[in-house]
Amino acid sequence: MTNRGKHTDAPGGGAVTGRTGEEGARTGAGGTRSGDGGALSREGGVRSGVGGAPGGVSGGDGGARTERLTKVYGTGSTAVRALDEVSVTLPGGRFTAIMGPSGAGKSTLMHCVAGLDAPTSGRVFVGGVDLGALPDAKLTRMRRERVGFVFQAFNLLPTLTARDNILLPTTLAGTKPDGEWFDTVVRTLGLGERLGHRPSQLSGGQQQRVALARALITRPEIVFADEPTGNLDSRTGTEVLGLLRRSVDDLGQTVAMVTHDPAAAAHADSVVYLADGRIVDVMDAPTPARVLDRMRDLGGAA
């Protein structure tokens, strides 16, 4: 894959450098078991490997995966290997959380898989499409049409109503929105009475609902959420996490979320742990206590 450099066409884009550890782990019904061949979660969960081809049992036809994904910032003695041959599948129709100590490469992984940042080497596939094979114009179109973004900052346009903010991706693409899908998303997220309001007239939780609806409106292959509850109080944050969960369970969406919060990660089907640029563990059926214990084992906060 040629290195096109960093892309910033999506709101809130940015890369956080970090490095992650070396060994994979296999999760199963009986707990976590380390193994040299990578990591496999039970019942269609996340599957990963280090230095090899990615496995992956997809929960659907969508989702994303990487093969030996490497990202290096800088050159020579100042080079930082943010990602080190990461092979992982984010299965379709499932909710995956990405965690790790500060500077572990969580956001770098998300931005590379989302096509916002180009890897130094390795391959990225979204819905079966090899991003490295796309020219810039088609990559931009793919991001606009097949990838949704929800960030810590809501990134709503203040002069537009909630309805117009939700429909902004289709407006920019010059396409006609699917009215039935729009109604389904609005109903699922409880925005029916707020469509005529501008962001300044909405609470933080309502603004994040609008941002989530905007991410879902094009029926993307995958939605990436980067600390989506970071600017919200605990009650509103729990509400937004429940909506992300519903987008998977009720709408069949695929969600990958970077978070530092064990309680947030517990809403996911699986948690992928990074340390020193590599995947070190995968946990199925996470609970806040299990996630917190694993983060303590990794030696730091997410």
PDB file of C-alpha atoms in Angstrom:
ATOM      1  CA  MET A   1       0.000   0.000   0.000  1.00  0.00           C
ATOM      2  CA  THR A   2       1.404   3.329  -0.986  1.00  0.00           C
ATOM      3  CA  ASN A   3       1.699   5.873   1.751  1.00  0.00           C
ATOM      4  CA  ARG A   4      -0.562   8.749   0.789  1.00  0.00           C
ATOM      5  CA  GLY A   5       0.024  10.500   4.083  1.00  0.00           C
ATOM      6  CA  LYS A   6      -2.624  11.593   6.524  1.00  0.00           C
ATOM      7  CA  HIS A   7      -6.156  12.318   5.320  1.00  0.00           C
ATOM      8  CA  THR A   8      -8.216  14.940   7.106  1.00  0.00           C
ATOM      9  CA  ASP A   9     -11.451  15.113   5.155  1.00  0.00           C
ATOM     10  CA  ALA A  10     -13.474  13.578   7.982  1.00  0.00           C
ATOM     11  CA  PRO A  11     -14.287  15.735  11.001  1.00  0.00           C
ATOM     12  CA  GLY A  12     -12.063  15.119  13.983  1.00  0.00           C
ATOM     13  CA  GLY A  13      -9.478  13.135  12.054  1.00  0.00           C
ATOM     14  CA  GLY A  14      -6.082  12.743  13.610  1.00  0.00           C
ATOM     15  CA  ALA A  15      -3.571  10.127  14.546  1.00  0.00           C
ATOM     16  CA  VAL A  16      -2.269   9.317  17.966  1.00  0.00           C
ATOM     17  CA  THR A  17       1.055   7.603  17.896  1.00  0.00           C
ATOM     18  CA  GLY A  18       1.798   4.718  20.186  1.00  0.00           C
ATOM     19  CA  ARG A  19       3.405   1.332  20.392  1.00  0.00           C
ATOM     20  CA  THR A  20       1.948  -2.000  21.444  1.00  0.00           C
ATOM     21  CA  GLY A  21       3.328  -5.433  22.681  1.00  0.00           C
ATOM     22  CA  GLU A  22       4.130  -8.668  20.915  1.00  0.00           C
ATOM     23  CA  GLU A  23       2.085 -11.741  21.693  1.00  0.00           C
ATOM     24  CA  GLY A  24      -1.496 -12.602  20.838  1.00  0.00           C
ATOM     25  CA  ALA A  25      -3.946 -14.392  23.040  1.00  0.00           C
ATOM     26  CA  ARG A  26      -6.775 -16.793  22.472  1.00  0.00           C
ATOM     27  CA  THR A  27     -10.040 -16.276  24.305  1.00  0.00           C
ATOM     28  CA  GLY A  28     -12.531 -19.022  24.771  1.00  0.00           C
ATOM     29  CA  ALA A  29     -15.324 -20.103  27.026  1.00  0.00           C
ATOM     30  CA  GLY A  30     -12.872 -20.904  29.774  1.00  0.00           C
ATOM     31  CA  GLY A  31     -11.044 -17.582  29.805  1.00  0.00           C
ATOM     32  CA  THR A  32      -7.886 -16.215  28.179  1.00  0.00           C
ATOM     33  CA  ARG A  33      -5.068 -18.354  26.889  1.00  0.00           C
ATOM     34  CA  SER A  34      -1.936 -16.952  25.294  1.00  0.00           C
ATOM     35  CA  GLY A  35      -0.646 -18.343  22.043  1.00  0.00           C
ATOM     36  CA  ASP A  36       1.955 -17.568  19.413  1.00  0.00           C
ATOM     37  CA  GLY A  37      -0.472 -17.804  16.543  1.00  0.00           C
ATOM     38  CA  GLY A  38      -2.631 -14.821  17.399  1.00  0.00           C
ATOM     39  CA  ALA A  39      -5.964 -14.394  19.086  1.00  0.00           C
ATOM     40  CA  LEU A  40      -9.354 -15.899  18.422  1.00  0.00           C
ATOM     41  CA  SER A  41     -12.530 -15.059  20.227  1.00  0.00           C
ATOM     42  CA  ARG A  42     -15.374 -17.536  20.477  1.00  0.00           C
ATOM     43  CA  GLU A  43     -18.704 -17.369  18.662  1.00  0.00           C
ATOM     44  CA  GLY A  44     -17.789 -15.176  15.750  1.00  0.00           C
ATOM     45  CA  GLY A  45     -15.757 -12.645  17.677  1.00  0.00           C
ATOM     46  CA  VAL A  46     -12.562 -10.800  16.892  1.00  0.00           C
ATOM     47  CA  ARG A  47      -9.643 -12.739  15.588  1.00  0.00           C
ATOM     48  CA  SER A  48      -6.141 -11.382  15.383  1.00  0.00           C
ATOM     49  CA  GLY A  49      -2.566 -12.411  14.839  1.00  0.00           C
ATOM     50  CA  VAL A  50       0.898 -10.951  14.965  1.00  0.00           C
ATOM     51  CA  GLY A  51       3.152 -11.214  11.975  1.00  0.00           C
ATOM     52  CA  GLY A  52       0.840 -13.473   9.998  1.00  0.00           C
ATOM     53  CA  ALA A  53      -2.258 -13.494   7.855  1.00  0.00           C
ATOM     54  CA  PRO A  54      -5.361 -12.378   9.654  1.00  0.00           C
ATOM     55  CA  GLY A  55      -7.957 -14.842  10.533  1.00  0.00           C
ATOM     56  CA  GLY A  56     -11.404 -13.732  11.356  1.00  0.00           C
ATOM     57  CA  VAL A  57     -14.840 -15.094  11.777  1.00  0.00           C
ATOM     58  CA  SER A  58     -17.093 -12.331  10.561  1.00  0.00           C
ATOM     59  CA  GLY A  59     -20.484 -11.830  12.083  1.00  0.00           C
ATOM     60  CA  GLY A  60     -21.682 -10.497   8.718  1.00  0.00           C
ATOM     61  CA  ASP A  61     -20.583  -9.409   5.262  1.00  0.00           C
ATOM     62  CA  GLY A  62     -19.364  -6.023   6.440  1.00  0.00           C
ATOM     63  CA  GLY A  63     -16.675  -5.117   8.890  1.00  0.00           C
ATOM     64  CA  ALA A  64     -12.985  -4.527   8.352  1.00  0.00           C
ATOM     65  CA  ARG A  65      -9.678  -6.323   8.671  1.00  0.00           C
ATOM     66  CA  THR A  66      -5.954  -5.696   8.485  1.00  0.00           C
ATOM     67  CA  GLU A  67      -3.003  -7.758   7.329  1.00  0.00           C
ATOM     68  CA  ARG A  68       0.389  -7.083   8.929  1.00  0.00           C
ATOM     69  CA  LEU A  69      -0.525  -3.448   9.390  1.00  0.00           C
ATOM     70  CA  THR A  70       2.487  -1.314  10.287  1.00  0.00           C
ATOM     71  CA  LYS A  71       2.639   2.421  10.869  1.00  0.00           C
ATOM     72  CA  VAL A  72       5.926   4.227  11.465  1.00  0.00           C
ATOM     73  CA  TYR A  73       6.179   7.958  12.166  1.00  0.00           C
ATOM     74  CA  GLY A  74       9.485   9.668  11.465  1.00  0.00           C
ATOM     75  CA  THR A  75      12.714   8.143  10.192  1.00  0.00           C
ATOM     76  CA  GLY A  76      16.059   6.986  11.481  1.00  0.00           C
ATOM     77  CA  SER A  77      16.760   7.334  15.186  1.00  0.00           C
ATOM     78  CA  THR A  78      13.572   9.337  15.740  1.00  0.00           C
ATOM     79  CA  ALA A  79      11.239   6.780  14.147  1.00  0.00           C
ATOM     80  CA  VAL A  80       8.284   5.625  16.237  1.00  0.00           C
ATOM     81  CA  ARG A  81       6.634   2.320  15.316  1.00  0.00           C
ATOM     82  CA  ALA A  82       3.042   3.059  16.255  1.00  0.00           C
ATOM     83  CA  LEU A  83       1.680  -0.226  14.868  1.00  0.00           C
ATOM     84  CA  ASP A  84       3.789  -3.350  14.399  1.00  0.00           C
ATOM     85  CA  GLU A  85       2.394  -5.926  11.939  1.00  0.00           C
ATOM     86  CA  VAL A  86      -1.109  -5.917  13.367  1.00  0.00           C
ATOM     87  CA  SER A  87      -3.501  -8.432  11.811  1.00  0.00           C
ATOM     88  CA  VAL A  88      -7.042  -8.198  13.121  1.00  0.00           C
ATOM     89  CA  THR A  89     -10.634  -8.590  11.970  1.00  0.00           C
ATOM     90  CA  LEU A  90     -13.433  -6.313  13.176  1.00  0.00           C
ATOM     91  CA  PRO A  91     -16.398  -8.583  12.399  1.00  0.00           C
ATOM     92  CA  GLY A  92     -19.495  -7.386  10.627  1.00  0.00           C
ATOM     93  CA  GLY A  93     -22.610  -6.905  12.721  1.00  0.00           C
ATOM     94  CA  ARG A  94     -20.696  -6.752  15.999  1.00  0.00           C
ATOM     95  CA  PHE A  95     -19.497  -4.155  18.477  1.00  0.00           C
ATOM     96  CA  THR A  96     -15.741  -4.183  19.116  1.00  0.00           C
ATOM     97  CA  ALA A  97     -13.964  -2.004  21.689  1.00  0.00           C
ATOM     98  CA  ILE A  98     -10.286  -1.133  21.301  1.00  0.00           C
ATOM     99  CA  MET A  99      -8.322  -0.495  24.497  1.00  0.00           C
ATOM    100  CA  GLY A 100      -4.778  -0.200  25.749  1.00  0.00           C
ATOM    101  CA  PRO A 101      -2.450   1.997  27.797  1.00  0.00           C
ATOM    102  CA  SER A 102      -1.997   5.612  26.782  1.00  0.00           C
ATOM    103  CA  GLY A 103       0.032   5.803  23.580  1.00  0.00           C
ATOM    104  CA  ALA A 104      -0.700   2.185  22.682  1.00  0.00           C
ATOM    105  CA  GLY A 105      -1.736   2.897  19.103  1.00  0.00           C
ATOM    106  CA  LYS A 106      -5.504   2.663  19.533  1.00  0.00           C
ATOM    107  CA  SER A 107      -6.402   5.756  17.533  1.00  0.00           C
ATOM    108  CA  THR A 108      -3.650   5.063  15.003  1.00  0.00           C
ATOM    109  CA  LEU A 109      -5.237   1.677  14.317  1.00  0.00           C
ATOM    110  CA  MET A 110      -8.667   3.216  13.960  1.00  0.00           C
ATOM    111  CA  HIS A 111      -7.488   5.979  11.643  1.00  0.00           C
ATOM    112  CA  CYS A 112      -5.593   3.547   9.401  1.00  0.00           C
ATOM    113  CA  VAL A 113      -8.553   1.161   9.155  1.00  0.00           C
ATOM    114  CA  ALA A 114     -10.880   4.089   8.458  1.00  0.00           C
ATOM    115  CA  GLY A 115      -8.665   5.305   5.612  1.00  0.00           C
ATOM    116  CA  LEU A 116      -7.852   8.575   7.389  1.00  0.00           C
ATOM    117  CA  ASP A 117      -4.162   7.718   7.645  1.00  0.00           C
ATOM    118  CA  ALA A 118      -2.137   5.522   5.292  1.00  0.00           C
ATOM    119  CA  PRO A 119      -0.090   2.666   6.766  1.00  0.00           C
ATOM    120  CA  THR A 120       3.629   2.380   6.194  1.00  0.00           C
ATOM    121  CA  SER A 121       3.123  -1.235   5.131  1.00  0.00           C
ATOM    122  CA  GLY A 122       0.471  -3.926   5.290  1.00  0.00           C
ATOM    123  CA  ARG A 123      -3.079  -3.971   3.981  1.00  0.00           C
ATOM    124  CA  VAL A 124      -6.467  -2.716   5.136  1.00  0.00           C
ATOM    125  CA  PHE A 125      -9.816  -4.019   3.905  1.00  0.00           C
ATOM    126  CA  VAL A 126     -13.216  -2.423   4.535  1.00  0.00           C
ATOM    127  CA  GLY A 127     -16.159  -4.539   3.450  1.00  0.00           C
ATOM    128  CA  GLY A 128     -13.772  -6.609   1.319  1.00  0.00           C
ATOM    129  CA  VAL A 129     -12.283  -3.576  -0.457  1.00  0.00           C
ATOM    130  CA  ASP A 130      -8.488  -3.195  -0.309  1.00  0.00           C
ATOM    131  CA  LEU A 131      -7.956   0.471   0.576  1.00  0.00           C
ATOM    132  CA  GLY A 132      -4.406   0.401  -0.770  1.00  0.00           C
ATOM    133  CA  ALA A 133      -5.711  -0.393  -4.251  1.00  0.00           C
ATOM    134  CA  LEU A 134      -7.895   2.729  -4.388  1.00  0.00           C
ATOM    135  CA  PRO A 135      -6.767   6.005  -5.977  1.00  0.00           C
ATOM    136  CA  ASP A 136      -7.276   9.056  -3.796  1.00  0.00           C
ATOM    137  CA  ALA A 137     -10.602  10.083  -5.342  1.00  0.00           C
ATOM    138  CA  LYS A 138     -12.127   6.638  -4.829  1.00  0.00           C
ATOM    139  CA  LEU A 139     -10.682   6.408  -1.315  1.00  0.00           C
ATOM    140  CA  THR A 140     -12.359   9.709  -0.446  1.00  0.00           C
ATOM    141  CA  ARG A 141     -15.647   8.442  -1.852  1.00  0.00           C
ATOM    142  CA  MET A 142     -15.301   5.178   0.063  1.00  0.00           C
ATOM    143  CA  ARG A 143     -14.784   7.039   3.336  1.00  0.00           C
ATOM    144  CA  ARG A 144     -17.790   9.239   2.652  1.00  0.00           C
ATOM    145  CA  GLU A 145     -20.128   6.419   1.655  1.00  0.00           C
ATOM    146  CA  ARG A 146     -18.937   3.312   3.492  1.00  0.00           C
ATOM    147  CA  VAL A 147     -17.403   4.535   6.741  1.00  0.00           C
ATOM    148  CA  GLY A 148     -19.137   6.426   9.540  1.00  0.00           C
ATOM    149  CA  PHE A 149     -17.409   8.485  12.237  1.00  0.00           C
ATOM    150  CA  VAL A 150     -18.433   9.469  15.747  1.00  0.00           C
ATOM    151  CA  PHE A 151     -15.888  11.509  17.683  1.00  0.00           C
ATOM    152  CA  GLN A 152     -15.554  12.975  21.158  1.00  0.00           C
ATOM    153  CA  ALA A 153     -16.310  16.400  19.672  1.00  0.00           C
ATOM    154  CA  PHE A 154     -19.707  16.302  18.005  1.00  0.00           C
ATOM    155  CA  ASN A 155     -18.539  18.223  14.905  1.00  0.00           C
ATOM    156  CA  LEU A 156     -22.025  19.444  13.993  1.00  0.00           C
ATOM    157  CA  LEU A 157     -22.399  22.499  11.765  1.00  0.00           C
ATOM    158  CA  PRO A 158     -23.953  25.193  13.983  1.00  0.00           C
ATOM    159  CA  THR A 159     -26.019  26.830  11.232  1.00  0.00           C
ATOM    160  CA  LEU A 160     -27.723  23.595  10.176  1.00  0.00           C
ATOM    161  CA  THR A 161     -30.694  21.909  11.815  1.00  0.00           C
ATOM    162  CA  ALA A 162     -30.396  18.416  13.223  1.00  0.00           C
ATOM    163  CA  ARG A 163     -32.080  17.074  10.071  1.00  0.00           C
ATOM    164  CA  ASP A 164     -29.614  18.841   7.777  1.00  0.00           C
ATOM    165  CA  ASN A 165     -26.633  17.742   9.875  1.00  0.00           C
ATOM    166  CA  ILE A 166     -27.796  14.134   9.674  1.00  0.00           C
ATOM    167  CA  LEU A 167     -28.220  14.379   5.903  1.00  0.00           C
ATOM    168  CA  LEU A 168     -24.920  16.208   5.343  1.00  0.00           C
ATOM    169  CA  PRO A 169     -23.065  13.134   3.961  1.00  0.00           C
ATOM    170  CA  THR A 170     -25.711  12.604   1.284  1.00  0.00           C
ATOM    171  CA  THR A 171     -25.789  16.333   0.539  1.00  0.00           C
ATOM    172  CA  LEU A 172     -22.027  16.395  -0.012  1.00  0.00           C
ATOM    173  CA  ALA A 173     -22.235  13.271  -2.160  1.00  0.00           C
ATOM    174  CA  GLY A 174     -25.072  14.721  -4.234  1.00  0.00           C
ATOM    175  CA  THR A 175     -27.225  11.657  -3.589  1.00  0.00           C
ATOM    176  CA  LYS A 176     -30.844  11.322  -2.562  1.00  0.00           C
ATOM    177  CA  PRO A 177     -31.258  10.006   0.991  1.00  0.00           C
ATOM    178  CA  ASP A 178     -33.221   6.838   1.627  1.00  0.00           C
ATOM    179  CA  GLY A 179     -36.323   8.199   3.344  1.00  0.00           C
ATOM    180  CA  GLU A 180     -37.291   4.913   4.969  1.00  0.00           C
ATOM    181  CA  TRP A 181     -33.781   4.415   6.387  1.00  0.00           C
ATOM    182  CA  PHE A 182     -33.710   8.034   7.605  1.00  0.00           C
ATOM    183  CA  ASP A 183     -36.974   7.455   9.468  1.00  0.00           C
ATOM    184  CA  THR A 184     -35.645   4.213  10.960  1.00  0.00           C
ATOM    185  CA  VAL A 185     -32.444   5.842  12.226  1.00  0.00           C
ATOM    186  CA  VAL A 186     -34.288   8.871  13.614  1.00  0.00           C
ATOM    187  CA  ARG A 187     -36.835   6.661  15.364  1.00  0.00           C
ATOM    188  CA  THR A 188     -34.171   4.336  16.801  1.00  0.00           C
ATOM    189  CA  LEU A 189     -32.154   7.261  18.171  1.00  0.00           C
ATOM    190  CA  GLY A 190     -35.198   9.152  19.468  1.00  0.00           C
ATOM    191  CA  LEU A 191     -34.630  12.315  17.435  1.00  0.00           C
ATOM    192  CA  GLY A 192     -38.069  12.765  15.908  1.00  0.00           C
ATOM    193  CA  GLU A 193     -38.917  15.862  17.964  1.00  0.00           C
ATOM    194  CA  ARG A 194     -35.512  17.484  17.545  1.00  0.00           C
ATOM    195  CA  LEU A 195     -35.021  17.518  13.766  1.00  0.00           C
ATOM    196  CA  GLY A 196     -35.749  21.237  13.440  1.00  0.00           C
ATOM    197  CA  HIS A 197     -33.367  22.255  16.230  1.00  0.00           C
ATOM    198  CA  ARG A 198     -29.875  23.662  15.711  1.00  0.00           C
ATOM    199  CA  PRO A 199     -26.957  22.288  17.777  1.00  0.00           C
ATOM    200  CA  SER A 200     -27.086  25.222  20.219  1.00  0.00           C
ATOM    201  CA  GLN A 201     -30.640  24.187  21.073  1.00  0.00           C
ATOM    202  CA  LEU A 202     -29.666  20.586  21.870  1.00  0.00           C
ATOM    203  CA  SER A 203     -28.102  18.991  24.938  1.00  0.00           C
ATOM    204  CA  GLY A 204     -24.754  17.236  24.690  1.00  0.00           C
ATOM    205  CA  GLY A 205     -26.428  13.844  24.546  1.00  0.00           C
ATOM    206  CA  GLN A 206     -28.815  15.006  21.834  1.00  0.00           C
ATOM    207  CA  GLN A 207     -25.932  16.407  19.804  1.00  0.00           C
ATOM    208  CA  GLN A 208     -24.109  13.082  20.015  1.00  0.00           C
ATOM    209  CA  ARG A 209     -27.299  11.340  18.890  1.00  0.00           C
ATOM    210  CA  VAL A 210     -27.350  13.583  15.828  1.00  0.00           C
ATOM    211  CA  ALA A 211     -23.668  12.795  15.198  1.00  0.00           C
ATOM    212  CA  LEU A 212     -24.439   9.066  15.427  1.00  0.00           C
ATOM    213  CA  ALA A 213     -27.398   9.421  13.060  1.00  0.00           C
ATOM    214  CA  ARG A 214     -25.125  11.259  10.601  1.00  0.00           C
ATOM    215  CA  ALA A 215     -22.663   8.366  10.823  1.00  0.00           C
ATOM    216  CA  LEU A 216     -25.414   5.828  10.116  1.00  0.00           C
ATOM    217  CA  ILE A 217     -27.298   7.624   7.340  1.00  0.00           C
ATOM    218  CA  THR A 218     -25.239   6.171   4.468  1.00  0.00           C
ATOM    219  CA  ARG A 219     -25.556   2.595   5.820  1.00  0.00           C
ATOM    220  CA  PRO A 220     -21.772   2.335   6.210  1.00  0.00           C
ATOM    221  CA  GLU A 221     -19.814  -0.899   6.341  1.00  0.00           C
ATOM    222  CA  ILE A 222     -18.478   0.175   9.730  1.00  0.00           C
ATOM    223  CA  VAL A 223     -18.825   3.017  12.227  1.00  0.00           C
ATOM    224  CA  PHE A 224     -15.708   4.155  14.094  1.00  0.00           C
ATOM    225  CA  ALA A 225     -16.299   5.835  17.445  1.00  0.00           C
ATOM    226  CA  ASP A 226     -13.299   7.566  19.058  1.00  0.00           C
ATOM    227  CA  GLU A 227     -14.015   8.236  22.763  1.00  0.00           C
ATOM    228  CA  PRO A 228     -17.662   9.054  21.919  1.00  0.00           C
ATOM    229  CA  THR A 229     -18.604   9.687  25.566  1.00  0.00           C
ATOM    230  CA  GLY A 230     -15.545  11.746  26.486  1.00  0.00           C
ATOM    231  CA  ASN A 231     -17.438  15.059  26.591  1.00  0.00           C
ATOM    232  CA  LEU A 232     -20.559  13.705  28.266  1.00  0.00           C
ATOM    233  CA  ASP A 233     -21.633  13.173  31.858  1.00  0.00           C
ATOM    234  CA  SER A 234     -21.914   9.572  33.018  1.00  0.00           C
ATOM    235  CA  ARG A 235     -25.684   9.327  32.575  1.00  0.00           C
ATOM    236  CA  THR A 236     -25.653  10.770  29.051  1.00  0.00           C
ATOM    237  CA  GLY A 237     -22.597   8.711  28.170  1.00  0.00           C
ATOM    238  CA  THR A 238     -24.381   5.524  29.189  1.00  0.00           C
ATOM    239  CA  GLU A 239     -27.319   6.557  27.018  1.00  0.00           C
ATOM    240  CA  VAL A 240     -25.065   7.078  23.970  1.00  0.00           C
ATOM    241  CA  LEU A 241     -23.364   3.711  24.542  1.00  0.00           C
ATOM    242  CA  GLY A 242     -26.786   2.094  24.664  1.00  0.00           C
ATOM    243  CA  LEU A 243     -27.600   3.693  21.312  1.00  0.00           C
ATOM    244  CA  LEU A 244     -24.380   2.349  19.799  1.00  0.00           C
ATOM    245  CA  ARG A 245     -25.366  -1.070  21.142  1.00  0.00           C
ATOM    246  CA  ARG A 246     -28.832  -0.722  19.591  1.00  0.00           C
ATOM    247  CA  SER A 247     -27.348   0.281  16.243  1.00  0.00           C
ATOM    248  CA  VAL A 248     -25.670  -3.138  16.219  1.00  0.00           C
ATOM    249  CA  ASP A 249     -28.530  -5.189  17.636  1.00  0.00           C
ATOM    250  CA  ASP A 250     -31.449  -3.456  15.903  1.00  0.00           C
ATOM    251  CA  LEU A 251     -29.909  -2.034  12.706  1.00  0.00           C
ATOM    252  CA  GLY A 252     -27.218  -4.661  12.017  1.00  0.00           C
ATOM    253  CA  GLN A 253     -24.449  -2.056  12.137  1.00  0.00           C
ATOM    254  CA  THR A 254     -20.751  -2.800  12.703  1.00  0.00           C
ATOM    255  CA  VAL A 255     -19.115  -0.602  15.362  1.00  0.00           C
ATOM    256  CA  ALA A 256     -15.478  -0.238  16.433  1.00  0.00           C
ATOM    257  CA  MET A 257     -14.943   2.033  19.442  1.00  0.00           C
ATOM    258  CA  VAL A 258     -11.745   3.370  20.982  1.00  0.00           C
ATOM    259  CA  THR A 259     -12.239   3.977  24.694  1.00  0.00           C
ATOM    260  CA  HIS A 260     -10.365   4.237  27.974  1.00  0.00           C
ATOM    261  CA  ASP A 261     -13.439   3.456  30.068  1.00  0.00           C
ATOM    262  CA  PRO A 262     -13.998  -0.160  31.268  1.00  0.00           C
ATOM    263  CA  ALA A 263     -17.722   0.511  31.697  1.00  0.00           C
ATOM    264  CA  ALA A 264     -17.954   1.733  28.095  1.00  0.00           C
ATOM    265  CA  ALA A 265     -16.023  -1.294  26.809  1.00  0.00           C
ATOM    266  CA  ALA A 266     -18.468  -3.586  28.602  1.00  0.00           C
ATOM    267  CA  HIS A 267     -21.158  -2.577  26.085  1.00  0.00           C
ATOM    268  CA  ALA A 268     -19.137  -4.271  23.325  1.00  0.00           C
ATOM    269  CA  ASP A 269     -19.173  -7.894  22.197  1.00  0.00           C
ATOM    270  CA  SER A 270     -15.371  -8.104  22.327  1.00  0.00           C
ATOM    271  CA  VAL A 271     -12.427  -6.010  23.464  1.00  0.00           C
ATOM    272  CA  VAL A 272      -9.132  -5.868  21.554  1.00  0.00           C
ATOM    273  CA  TYR A 273      -6.184  -4.879  23.752  1.00  0.00           C
ATOM    274  CA  LEU A 274      -3.128  -3.108  22.352  1.00  0.00           C
ATOM    275  CA  ALA A 275       0.253  -2.519  23.950  1.00  0.00           C
ATOM    276  CA  ASP A 276       3.473  -1.344  22.286  1.00  0.00           C
ATOM    277  CA  GLY A 277       2.023  -1.435  18.788  1.00  0.00           C
ATOM    278  CA  ARG A 278       0.718  -4.994  18.834  1.00  0.00           C
ATOM    279  CA  ILE A 279      -2.376  -6.877  19.915  1.00  0.00           C
ATOM    280  CA  VAL A 280      -1.799  -8.601  23.234  1.00  0.00           C
ATOM    281  CA  ASP A 281      -5.231  -9.943  24.086  1.00  0.00           C
ATOM    282  CA  VAL A 282      -8.851 -10.277  22.975  1.00  0.00           C
ATOM    283  CA  MET A 283     -11.685 -10.586  25.493  1.00  0.00           C
ATOM    284  CA  ASP A 284     -15.179 -11.818  24.730  1.00  0.00           C
ATOM    285  CA  ALA A 285     -18.255 -10.926  26.801  1.00  0.00           C
ATOM    286  CA  PRO A 286     -16.434  -8.167  28.691  1.00  0.00           C
ATOM    287  CA  THR A 287     -17.562  -6.834  32.059  1.00  0.00           C
ATOM    288  CA  PRO A 288     -16.268  -3.625  33.691  1.00  0.00           C
ATOM    289  CA  ALA A 289     -14.407  -5.625  36.353  1.00  0.00           C
ATOM    290  CA  ARG A 290     -12.727  -7.967  33.856  1.00  0.00           C
ATOM    291  CA  VAL A 291     -11.746  -5.087  31.594  1.00  0.00           C
ATOM    292  CA  LEU A 292     -10.301  -3.100  34.496  1.00  0.00           C
ATOM    293  CA  ASP A 293      -8.294  -6.090  35.727  1.00  0.00           C
ATOM    294  CA  ARG A 294      -6.827  -6.639  32.259  1.00  0.00           C
ATOM    295  CA  MET A 295      -5.923  -2.974  31.911  1.00  0.00           C
ATOM    296  CA  ARG A 296      -4.120  -3.126  35.262  1.00  0.00           C
ATOM    297  CA  ASP A 297      -2.190  -6.135  33.997  1.00  0.00           C
ATOM    298  CA  LEU A 298      -1.106  -4.092  30.990  1.00  0.00           C
ATOM    299  CA  GLY A 299       0.339  -1.509  33.311  1.00  0.00           C
ATOM    300  CA  GLY A 300      -1.688   1.610  32.847  1.00  0.00           C
ATOM    301  CA  ALA A 301      -4.877   3.396  32.036  1.00  0.00           C
ATOM    302  CA  ALA A 302      -6.263   3.281  28.527  1.00  0.00           C
TER     303      ALA A 302
END
